[in-house]
């Protein structure tokens, strides 16, 4: 574990023996995870991206597959890039010119109880086609972070202006060192996926079949449709939103805002 802030190191030293999970588990998203009966499990990433994004999706997929609890595999896309509808039991990855929405990228996960049942990632070419963001570093950071959210990971850091942590789960003004996961992310995944379930949500699962119909019928492109904000803000650079359908059914939206 590499921490740049001295107080974190002190905190680690003080609390490590007594409560190792306290710090190590600090960037899971409320424990949400894919249900599966064994590790490592394989999560399908549906390829709905154009050629310019293919290398970045491939990099992200192989980066995260270094985890010892999960592998990702790129499969034929199951949706149209512009609408980017979810497919149960997997993640659809899309790029398009979504317009001046304010966001560079979003990830959305559908959850039932503690379990993720489907997810999508969208990257917005309206911004990536501009000189500021049309770089491999920006594309890698955003792709890596949004796909990371679909595993149940949250950000490691939410301050845009402090030094980069060396992980794509940190949004920063300098994307160069933040294009890939770091050891702390893999550690976090190990913790999230340390238990096994008696069933899986990695296919067309019962959980998705029981989903309220409204959960699949909303166009989730704009903040007005994301529900209440539960973390961060547009001004801060990243935010997380929760849309609650009742009965433990929720859609979370993780947003990276353009600056
Ligand atoms: Zn579980
Ligand atoms: Zn994020």
mmCIF file of C-alpha atoms and ligand atoms in Angstrom:
data_model
loop_
_atom_site.group_PDB
_atom_site.id
_atom_site.type_symbol
_atom_site.label_atom_id
_atom_site.label_comp_id
_atom_site.label_asym_id
_atom_site.label_seq_id
_atom_site.Cartn_x
_atom_site.Cartn_y
_atom_site.Cartn_z
ATOM 1 C CA UNK A 1 0.000 0.000 0.000
ATOM 2 C CA UNK A 2 1.429 3.345 -1.000
ATOM 3 C CA UNK A 3 0.074 6.440 0.654
ATOM 4 C CA UNK A 4 1.403 9.891 0.016
ATOM 5 C CA UNK A 5 -0.244 11.558 2.975
ATOM 6 C CA UNK A 6 1.674 11.095 6.231
ATOM 7 C CA UNK A 7 -1.460 11.053 8.417
ATOM 8 C CA UNK A 8 -2.719 8.052 6.524
ATOM 9 C CA UNK A 9 0.517 6.215 7.246
ATOM 10 C CA UNK A 10 0.166 7.059 10.939
ATOM 11 C CA UNK A 11 -3.447 5.929 10.907
ATOM 12 C CA UNK A 12 -2.418 2.683 9.254
ATOM 13 C CA UNK A 13 0.218 2.087 11.904
ATOM 14 C CA UNK A 14 -2.206 2.808 14.734
ATOM 15 C CA UNK A 15 -5.196 0.872 13.477
ATOM 16 C CA UNK A 16 -3.719 -1.898 11.399
ATOM 17 C CA UNK A 17 -3.435 -4.482 14.145
ATOM 18 C CA UNK A 18 -6.874 -3.791 15.590
ATOM 19 C CA UNK A 19 -8.962 -3.148 12.516
ATOM 20 C CA UNK A 20 -7.243 -3.949 9.232
ATOM 21 C CA UNK A 21 -10.478 -3.716 7.259
ATOM 22 C CA UNK A 22 -11.145 -0.169 8.357
ATOM 23 C CA UNK A 23 -8.640 1.368 5.961
ATOM 24 C CA UNK A 24 -8.275 -1.368 3.429
ATOM 25 C CA UNK A 25 -11.987 -1.418 2.733
ATOM 26 C CA UNK A 26 -12.248 2.312 2.245
ATOM 27 C CA UNK A 27 -13.114 2.470 -1.426
ATOM 28 C CA UNK A 28 -15.702 -0.209 -1.919
ATOM 29 C CA UNK A 29 -19.111 1.087 -2.915
ATOM 30 C CA UNK A 30 -21.190 -0.037 0.092
ATOM 31 C CA UNK A 31 -20.185 -3.650 -0.472
ATOM 32 C CA UNK A 32 -22.140 -4.048 -3.715
ATOM 33 C CA UNK A 33 -20.756 -6.924 -5.774
ATOM 34 C CA UNK A 34 -21.591 -9.470 -8.453
ATOM 35 C CA UNK A 35 -22.996 -12.680 -7.000
ATOM 36 C CA UNK A 36 -20.979 -15.715 -8.068
ATOM 37 C CA UNK A 37 -20.261 -19.171 -6.750
ATOM 38 C CA UNK A 38 -16.479 -19.245 -7.262
ATOM 39 C CA UNK A 39 -13.412 -17.066 -7.727
ATOM 40 C CA UNK A 40 -11.935 -15.952 -9.992
ATOM 41 C CA UNK A 41 -15.115 -15.115 -11.840
ATOM 42 C CA UNK A 42 -15.357 -13.754 -15.372
ATOM 43 C CA UNK A 43 -17.294 -10.604 -16.166
ATOM 44 C CA UNK A 44 -18.208 -9.956 -19.789
ATOM 45 C CA UNK A 45 -17.583 -6.481 -21.213
ATOM 46 C CA UNK A 46 -19.802 -5.885 -24.248
ATOM 47 C CA UNK A 47 -17.843 -4.030 -26.932
ATOM 48 C CA UNK A 48 -20.038 -1.251 -28.319
ATOM 49 C CA UNK A 49 -17.087 1.070 -28.920
ATOM 50 C CA UNK A 50 -15.510 2.352 -32.119
ATOM 51 C CA UNK A 51 -11.939 1.659 -33.241
ATOM 52 C CA UNK A 52 -10.450 4.649 -31.439
ATOM 53 C CA UNK A 53 -11.622 3.198 -28.099
ATOM 54 C CA UNK A 54 -10.816 -0.449 -28.756
ATOM 55 C CA UNK A 55 -7.213 -0.250 -27.562
ATOM 56 C CA UNK A 56 -8.274 1.526 -24.372
ATOM 57 C CA UNK A 57 -10.985 -1.004 -23.657
ATOM 58 C CA UNK A 58 -8.438 -3.789 -24.236
ATOM 59 C CA UNK A 59 -5.959 -2.109 -21.872
ATOM 60 C CA UNK A 60 -8.633 -1.699 -19.194
ATOM 61 C CA UNK A 61 -9.780 -5.291 -19.580
ATOM 62 C CA UNK A 62 -6.284 -6.750 -19.230
ATOM 63 C CA UNK A 63 -5.399 -4.337 -16.391
ATOM 64 C CA UNK A 64 -8.352 -5.354 -14.237
ATOM 65 C CA UNK A 65 -7.907 -9.024 -15.100
ATOM 66 C CA UNK A 66 -4.630 -8.940 -13.157
ATOM 67 C CA UNK A 67 -6.898 -9.172 -10.114
ATOM 68 C CA UNK A 68 -6.813 -12.635 -8.578
ATOM 69 C CA UNK A 69 -10.585 -12.618 -7.900
ATOM 70 C CA UNK A 70 -11.886 -11.588 -11.310
ATOM 71 C CA UNK A 71 -11.236 -11.640 -15.025
ATOM 72 C CA UNK A 72 -12.894 -9.559 -17.679
ATOM 73 C CA UNK A 73 -13.433 -10.699 -21.219
ATOM 74 C CA UNK A 74 -14.444 -8.524 -24.161
ATOM 75 C CA UNK A 75 -17.439 -9.891 -26.055
ATOM 76 C CA UNK A 76 -19.596 -8.652 -28.934
ATOM 77 C CA UNK A 77 -21.720 -5.695 -27.865
ATOM 78 C CA UNK A 78 -25.367 -6.223 -26.980
ATOM 79 C CA UNK A 79 -26.696 -2.716 -27.546
ATOM 80 C CA UNK A 80 -26.466 0.352 -29.727
ATOM 81 C CA UNK A 81 -23.799 2.806 -28.544
ATOM 82 C CA UNK A 82 -26.100 5.831 -28.364
ATOM 83 C CA UNK A 83 -28.836 4.239 -26.271
ATOM 84 C CA UNK A 84 -26.421 1.881 -24.455
ATOM 85 C CA UNK A 85 -29.047 -0.318 -22.846
ATOM 86 C CA UNK A 86 -27.941 -2.778 -20.179
ATOM 87 C CA UNK A 87 -27.806 -6.535 -20.680
ATOM 88 C CA UNK A 88 -28.426 -8.653 -17.601
ATOM 89 C CA UNK A 89 -25.399 -10.341 -16.115
ATOM 90 C CA UNK A 90 -22.766 -8.243 -17.820
ATOM 91 C CA UNK A 91 -21.429 -4.761 -18.576
ATOM 92 C CA UNK A 92 -22.060 -2.961 -21.869
ATOM 93 C CA UNK A 93 -19.345 -0.436 -22.807
ATOM 94 C CA UNK A 94 -20.324 2.344 -25.232
ATOM 95 C CA UNK A 95 -18.973 5.483 -26.813
ATOM 96 C CA UNK A 96 -20.856 8.154 -28.761
ATOM 97 C CA UNK A 97 -21.269 11.874 -29.010
ATOM 98 C CA UNK A 98 -23.727 12.152 -26.139
ATOM 99 C CA UNK A 99 -23.701 15.939 -26.448
ATOM 100 C CA UNK A 100 -22.644 18.731 -24.077
ATOM 101 C CA UNK A 101 -23.885 16.818 -21.040
ATOM 102 C CA UNK A 102 -21.028 17.983 -18.829
ATOM 103 C CA UNK A 103 -19.768 14.443 -18.242
ATOM 104 C CA UNK A 104 -16.709 12.761 -19.730
ATOM 105 C CA UNK A 105 -17.798 9.324 -18.655
ATOM 106 C CA UNK A 106 -20.382 7.567 -16.558
ATOM 107 C CA UNK A 107 -20.797 4.095 -15.138
ATOM 108 C CA UNK A 108 -24.133 2.757 -13.992
ATOM 109 C CA UNK A 109 -24.793 -0.338 -11.936
ATOM 110 C CA UNK A 110 -28.163 -1.948 -11.250
ATOM 111 C CA UNK A 111 -28.289 -3.579 -7.849
ATOM 112 C CA UNK A 112 -30.669 -5.909 -6.105
ATOM 113 C CA UNK A 113 -29.967 -6.146 -2.396
ATOM 114 C CA UNK A 114 -26.173 -6.342 -2.186
ATOM 115 C CA UNK A 115 -25.740 -7.735 -5.673
ATOM 116 C CA UNK A 116 -24.913 -6.085 -8.971
ATOM 117 C CA UNK A 117 -27.045 -7.505 -11.771
ATOM 118 C CA UNK A 118 -25.943 -5.437 -14.785
ATOM 119 C CA UNK A 119 -23.898 -2.397 -15.683
ATOM 120 C CA UNK A 120 -23.051 0.054 -18.414
ATOM 121 C CA UNK A 121 -20.149 2.385 -19.164
ATOM 122 C CA UNK A 122 -20.456 5.380 -21.476
ATOM 123 C CA UNK A 123 -17.662 7.677 -22.634
ATOM 124 C CA UNK A 124 -18.643 10.951 -24.240
ATOM 125 C CA UNK A 125 -16.959 11.735 -27.568
ATOM 126 C CA UNK A 126 -18.377 15.248 -27.479
ATOM 127 C CA UNK A 127 -15.460 15.917 -25.089
ATOM 128 C CA UNK A 128 -12.978 13.227 -26.148
ATOM 129 C CA UNK A 129 -12.960 14.695 -29.666
ATOM 130 C CA UNK A 130 -11.585 17.968 -28.273
ATOM 131 C CA UNK A 131 -7.867 18.734 -27.957
ATOM 132 C CA UNK A 132 -8.005 18.695 -24.141
ATOM 133 C CA UNK A 133 -9.238 15.118 -23.790
ATOM 134 C CA UNK A 134 -8.162 13.481 -27.042
ATOM 135 C CA UNK A 135 -5.144 11.756 -25.483
ATOM 136 C CA UNK A 136 -4.415 8.130 -24.594
ATOM 137 C CA UNK A 137 -3.943 9.123 -20.941
ATOM 138 C CA UNK A 138 -7.402 10.690 -20.601
ATOM 139 C CA UNK A 139 -9.044 7.835 -22.485
ATOM 140 C CA UNK A 140 -7.318 5.208 -20.343
ATOM 141 C CA UNK A 141 -8.112 6.956 -17.063
ATOM 142 C CA UNK A 142 -11.800 7.380 -17.783
ATOM 143 C CA UNK A 143 -12.299 3.897 -19.268
ATOM 144 C CA UNK A 144 -10.378 2.233 -16.432
ATOM 145 C CA UNK A 145 -12.249 4.141 -13.715
ATOM 146 C CA UNK A 146 -15.733 3.627 -15.140
ATOM 147 C CA UNK A 147 -15.176 -0.096 -15.669
ATOM 148 C CA UNK A 148 -13.735 -0.256 -12.129
ATOM 149 C CA UNK A 149 -17.012 1.148 -10.773
ATOM 150 C CA UNK A 150 -18.924 -1.720 -12.358
ATOM 151 C CA UNK A 151 -17.076 -4.156 -10.035
ATOM 152 C CA UNK A 152 -18.278 -2.253 -6.946
ATOM 153 C CA UNK A 153 -15.259 0.021 -6.515
ATOM 154 C CA UNK A 154 -15.509 3.640 -5.490
ATOM 155 C CA UNK A 155 -12.837 6.344 -5.877
ATOM 156 C CA UNK A 156 -9.653 6.179 -3.857
ATOM 157 C CA UNK A 157 -9.510 9.953 -3.798
ATOM 158 C CA UNK A 158 -11.992 12.695 -4.666
ATOM 159 C CA UNK A 159 -9.819 15.773 -4.691
ATOM 160 C CA UNK A 160 -9.135 16.854 -8.278
ATOM 161 C CA UNK A 161 -6.305 19.182 -7.328
ATOM 162 C CA UNK A 162 -4.048 17.096 -5.076
ATOM 163 C CA UNK A 163 -1.156 14.978 -6.420
ATOM 164 C CA UNK A 164 -2.263 11.892 -8.383
ATOM 165 C CA UNK A 165 -2.249 8.605 -6.450
ATOM 166 C CA UNK A 166 -1.143 6.427 -9.352
ATOM 167 C CA UNK A 167 -4.504 4.730 -9.843
ATOM 168 C CA UNK A 168 -7.299 5.277 -12.330
ATOM 169 C CA UNK A 169 -9.697 5.322 -9.354
ATOM 170 C CA UNK A 170 -8.330 8.817 -8.661
ATOM 171 C CA UNK A 171 -9.531 11.625 -10.955
ATOM 172 C CA UNK A 172 -6.923 14.327 -11.198
ATOM 173 C CA UNK A 173 -5.715 17.225 -13.292
ATOM 174 C CA UNK A 174 -2.779 15.068 -14.449
ATOM 175 C CA UNK A 175 -4.058 11.785 -15.927
ATOM 176 C CA UNK A 176 -0.620 10.454 -16.952
ATOM 177 C CA UNK A 177 0.163 8.475 -13.753
ATOM 178 C CA UNK A 178 -3.492 7.461 -13.301
ATOM 179 C CA UNK A 179 -4.193 5.298 -16.341
ATOM 180 C CA UNK A 180 -4.257 1.915 -14.590
ATOM 181 C CA UNK A 181 -5.331 0.336 -11.288
ATOM 182 C CA UNK A 182 -2.802 0.095 -8.461
ATOM 183 C CA UNK A 183 -2.133 -2.516 -5.773
ATOM 184 C CA UNK A 184 -4.683 -0.938 -3.439
ATOM 185 C CA UNK A 185 -7.456 -1.491 -6.006
ATOM 186 C CA UNK A 186 -6.624 -5.180 -6.320
ATOM 187 C CA UNK A 187 -6.551 -5.444 -2.536
ATOM 188 C CA UNK A 188 -9.966 -3.819 -2.352
ATOM 189 C CA UNK A 189 -11.372 -6.243 -4.927
ATOM 190 C CA UNK A 190 -10.018 -9.159 -2.898
ATOM 191 C CA UNK A 191 -11.936 -7.843 0.121
ATOM 192 C CA UNK A 192 -15.176 -7.170 -1.763
ATOM 193 C CA UNK A 193 -15.085 -10.658 -3.257
ATOM 194 C CA UNK A 194 -13.752 -12.571 -0.245
ATOM 195 C CA UNK A 195 -17.044 -14.450 0.292
ATOM 196 C CA UNK A 196 -18.878 -16.681 -2.183
ATOM 197 C CA UNK A 197 -22.591 -16.671 -2.988
ATOM 198 C CA UNK A 198 -24.923 -19.599 -3.561
ATOM 199 C CA UNK A 199 -26.064 -18.173 -6.907
ATOM 200 C CA UNK A 200 -24.758 -15.936 -9.662
ATOM 201 C CA UNK A 201 -25.817 -12.613 -11.173
ATOM 202 C CA UNK A 202 -23.375 -13.105 -14.058
ATOM 203 C CA UNK A 203 -26.093 -14.398 -16.368
ATOM 204 C CA UNK A 204 -29.768 -13.676 -17.040
ATOM 205 C CA UNK A 205 -30.499 -14.016 -13.394
ATOM 206 C CA UNK A 206 -33.612 -14.187 -11.280
ATOM 207 C CA UNK A 207 -32.582 -10.891 -9.731
ATOM 208 C CA UNK A 208 -32.928 -9.137 -13.069
ATOM 209 C CA UNK A 209 -36.225 -10.889 -13.807
ATOM 210 C CA UNK A 210 -37.581 -9.523 -10.508
ATOM 211 C CA UNK A 211 -36.466 -5.991 -11.310
ATOM 212 C CA UNK A 212 -39.224 -3.376 -11.408
ATOM 213 C CA UNK A 213 -39.922 -2.761 -15.136
ATOM 214 C CA UNK A 214 -39.246 0.969 -14.726
ATOM 215 C CA UNK A 215 -35.593 0.182 -13.980
ATOM 216 C CA UNK A 216 -35.046 -0.884 -17.560
ATOM 217 C CA UNK A 217 -37.096 1.774 -19.263
ATOM 218 C CA UNK A 218 -35.458 5.019 -18.350
ATOM 219 C CA UNK A 219 -33.022 6.991 -20.451
ATOM 220 C CA UNK A 220 -30.258 7.573 -17.927
ATOM 221 C CA UNK A 221 -28.269 10.280 -19.766
ATOM 222 C CA UNK A 222 -28.949 13.341 -17.674
ATOM 223 C CA UNK A 223 -28.474 14.199 -13.986
ATOM 224 C CA UNK A 224 -32.224 14.774 -13.613
ATOM 225 C CA UNK A 225 -32.692 11.029 -14.140
ATOM 226 C CA UNK A 226 -29.950 9.807 -11.784
ATOM 227 C CA UNK A 227 -31.782 10.340 -8.510
ATOM 228 C CA UNK A 228 -30.319 11.905 -5.393
ATOM 229 C CA UNK A 229 -26.654 12.745 -5.175
ATOM 230 C CA UNK A 230 -24.975 10.633 -2.490
ATOM 231 C CA UNK A 231 -21.323 11.603 -2.891
ATOM 232 C CA UNK A 232 -19.202 14.290 -4.538
ATOM 233 C CA UNK A 233 -20.462 17.038 -6.833
ATOM 234 C CA UNK A 234 -20.069 18.352 -10.331
ATOM 235 C CA UNK A 235 -17.772 21.073 -8.982
ATOM 236 C CA UNK A 236 -15.588 18.455 -7.257
ATOM 237 C CA UNK A 237 -15.143 16.564 -10.537
ATOM 238 C CA UNK A 238 -16.798 13.291 -9.588
ATOM 239 C CA UNK A 239 -20.165 12.381 -8.164
ATOM 240 C CA UNK A 240 -22.251 9.345 -7.307
ATOM 241 C CA UNK A 241 -26.040 9.303 -7.641
ATOM 242 C CA UNK A 242 -28.658 6.872 -6.390
ATOM 243 C CA UNK A 243 -32.017 6.123 -7.936
ATOM 244 C CA UNK A 244 -34.072 4.017 -5.536
ATOM 245 C CA UNK A 245 -36.854 1.852 -6.956
ATOM 246 C CA UNK A 246 -37.744 0.325 -3.581
ATOM 247 C CA UNK A 247 -37.378 -3.236 -2.378
ATOM 248 C CA UNK A 248 -33.577 -3.047 -2.497
ATOM 249 C CA UNK A 249 -33.587 -2.220 -6.228
ATOM 250 C CA UNK A 250 -31.334 0.697 -7.072
ATOM 251 C CA UNK A 251 -29.392 2.209 -9.932
ATOM 252 C CA UNK A 252 -26.137 3.964 -9.045
ATOM 253 C CA UNK A 253 -24.487 6.412 -11.450
ATOM 254 C CA UNK A 254 -20.789 7.276 -11.139
ATOM 255 C CA UNK A 255 -19.847 10.424 -13.008
ATOM 256 C CA UNK A 256 -16.563 11.972 -14.150
ATOM 257 C CA UNK A 257 -17.285 15.580 -15.034
ATOM 258 C CA UNK A 258 -15.412 17.510 -17.715
ATOM 259 C CA UNK A 259 -13.476 20.465 -16.327
HETATM 260 ZN ZN1 LIG B 1 -22.719 -11.886 -2.316
HETATM 261 ZN ZN1 LIG B 2 -15.692 7.681 -10.819
#
